[in-house]
Amino acid sequence: MARRNAAEKKDILPDPKFNSKIVAKLINQVMQDGKKAIAEGIVYGAFDIIKEKEQKDPLEVFTEVI
């Protein structure tokens, strides 16, 4: 059996709205069956709720929680 090189790790592109790799990782974890647009809607909807209730930047709240 032939041995080949190991696959290279792909760098995760940052999220387009918040420009954050952590948010992109969260979206990828929420995503099911390749439905990225739906996962983005869920995460961004949650961030809108955080913005309404806390009156703070949702990205700061998210990074504080992590």
Backbone as numpy.savetxt, mean C-alpha at the origin, in Angstrom:
# Nx Ny Nz CAx CAy CAz Cx Cy Cz
19.55 -31.89 -13.73 18.70 -30.72 -13.73 19.60 -29.48 -13.73
19.32 -28.56 -14.61 20.14 -27.36 -14.75 19.86 -26.38 -13.62
20.90 -25.72 -13.19 20.74 -24.70 -12.15 20.77 -23.34 -12.82
19.90 -22.52 -12.41 19.82 -21.18 -12.97 20.02 -20.16 -11.87
20.23 -18.93 -12.29 20.38 -17.85 -11.30 19.07 -17.62 -10.57
19.18 -17.18 -9.36 17.99 -16.85 -8.58 17.34 -15.60 -9.16
16.05 -15.52 -9.04 15.32 -14.36 -9.55 15.69 -13.12 -8.74
15.79 -12.00 -9.42 16.13 -10.74 -8.74 14.89 -10.19 -8.05
15.12 -9.59 -6.89 14.02 -8.95 -6.16 13.60 -7.69 -6.89
12.29 -7.51 -7.05 11.77 -6.30 -7.69 11.52 -5.26 -6.61
11.89 -4.05 -6.91 11.67 -2.95 -5.98 10.23 -2.49 -6.07
9.58 -2.30 -4.95 8.19 -1.87 -4.93 8.12 -0.39 -5.26
7.26 -0.05 -6.21 7.08 1.35 -6.58 6.22 2.04 -5.53
6.52 3.29 -5.21 5.70 3.99 -4.21 4.29 4.24 -4.70
3.42 4.41 -3.76 2.01 4.68 -4.02 1.86 6.01 -4.77
1.00 6.09 -5.80 0.90 7.33 -6.57 0.27 8.50 -5.81
-0.63 8.22 -4.90 -1.34 9.30 -4.20 -0.51 9.88 -3.05
0.06 9.03 -2.22 0.81 9.49 -1.05 2.32 9.38 -1.25
2.76 8.76 -2.33 4.18 8.58 -2.65 4.91 7.87 -1.51
4.30 6.78 -1.04 4.85 6.04 0.09 4.91 4.55 -0.25
6.04 3.93 0.04 6.18 2.50 -0.20 5.39 1.68 0.83
5.22 2.22 2.02 4.48 1.50 3.06 3.01 1.37 2.67
2.45 2.43 2.11 1.05 2.38 1.66 0.92 1.42 0.48
1.90 1.40 -0.40 1.88 0.47 -1.53 1.91 -0.97 -1.04
2.69 -1.25 -0.01 2.72 -2.60 0.56 1.38 -2.97 1.18
0.73 -2.00 1.85 -0.59 -2.25 2.43 -1.60 -2.57 1.33
-1.57 -1.81 0.25 -2.49 -2.05 -0.86 -2.26 -3.44 -1.44
-1.00 -3.84 -1.58 -0.71 -5.16 -2.12 -1.17 -6.27 -1.18
-1.17 -6.03 0.12 -1.64 -7.03 1.07 -3.17 -7.14 1.05
-3.85 -6.02 0.82 -5.31 -6.02 0.78 -5.81 -6.63 -0.52
-5.03 -6.50 -1.58 -5.43 -6.95 -2.92 -5.68 -8.46 -2.95
-6.79 -8.84 -3.62 -7.12 -10.24 -3.83 -7.38 -10.47 -5.31
-6.85 -11.54 -5.84 -7.06 -11.94 -7.24 -6.63 -10.85 -8.22
-5.64 -10.06 -7.88 -5.12 -9.06 -8.80 -5.99 -7.83 -8.96
-6.95 -7.62 -8.08 -7.87 -6.48 -8.18 -7.28 -5.29 -7.42
-6.29 -4.66 -8.02 -5.57 -3.59 -7.34 -6.42 -2.33 -7.20
-7.24 -2.02 -8.19 -8.06 -0.81 -8.13 -9.05 -0.87 -6.97
-9.60 -2.05 -6.72 -10.53 -2.22 -5.61 -9.79 -2.08 -4.28
-8.59 -2.66 -4.20 -7.79 -2.56 -2.98 -7.40 -1.10 -2.71
-7.06 -0.36 -3.76 -6.74 1.06 -3.58 -7.96 1.81 -3.07
-9.13 1.49 -3.59 -10.36 2.14 -3.12 -10.62 1.88 -1.65
-10.36 0.67 -1.21 -10.56 0.32 0.20 -9.59 1.09 1.09
-8.31 1.10 0.72 -7.29 1.77 1.53 -7.51 3.28 1.53
-7.75 3.85 0.36 -7.97 5.30 0.29 -9.26 5.70 1.00
-10.28 4.85 0.96 -11.51 5.12 1.70 -11.26 5.12 3.20
-10.44 4.18 3.66 -10.09 4.14 5.08 -9.30 5.39 5.47
-8.41 5.84 4.57 -7.64 7.05 4.86 -8.54 8.28 4.90
-9.59 8.31 4.06 -10.55 9.43 4.10 -11.30 9.46 5.43
-11.65 8.28 5.94 -12.34 8.21 7.23 -11.42 8.68 8.34
-10.16 8.30 8.29 -9.19 8.77 9.29 -9.07 10.29 9.23
-9.05 10.83 8.02 -8.91 12.28 7.86 -10.12 13.01 8.45
-11.32 12.46 8.26 -12.54 13.07 8.79 -12.57 13.02 10.32
-12.30 11.85 10.88 -12.46 11.66 12.32 -11.33 12.27 13.14
-10.11 12.14 12.67 -8.95 12.58 13.46 -8.51 14.00 13.14
-8.91 14.53 12.00 -8.48 15.87 11.56 -6.96 15.96 11.46
-6.33 14.84 11.09 -4.88 14.78 10.94 -4.57 14.19 9.57
-3.29 14.26 9.20 -2.85 13.63 7.97 -2.94 12.11 8.14
-3.66 11.41 7.26 -3.81 9.96 7.44 -2.50 9.19 7.31
-1.55 9.71 6.53 -0.27 9.03 6.39 0.51 9.07 7.70
0.44 10.19 8.42 1.12 10.29 9.72 0.50 9.33 10.73
-0.84 9.25 10.73 -1.53 8.35 11.65 -1.16 6.90 11.33
-1.12 6.57 10.05 -0.79 5.21 9.63 0.62 4.82 10.02
1.58 5.69 9.78 2.97 5.38 10.16 3.15 5.31 11.66
2.37 6.11 12.41 2.43 6.06 13.87 1.90 4.72 14.38
0.85 4.22 13.77 0.27 2.96 14.17 1.21 1.79 13.88
1.88 1.86 12.75 2.83 0.79 12.40 4.04 0.90 13.28
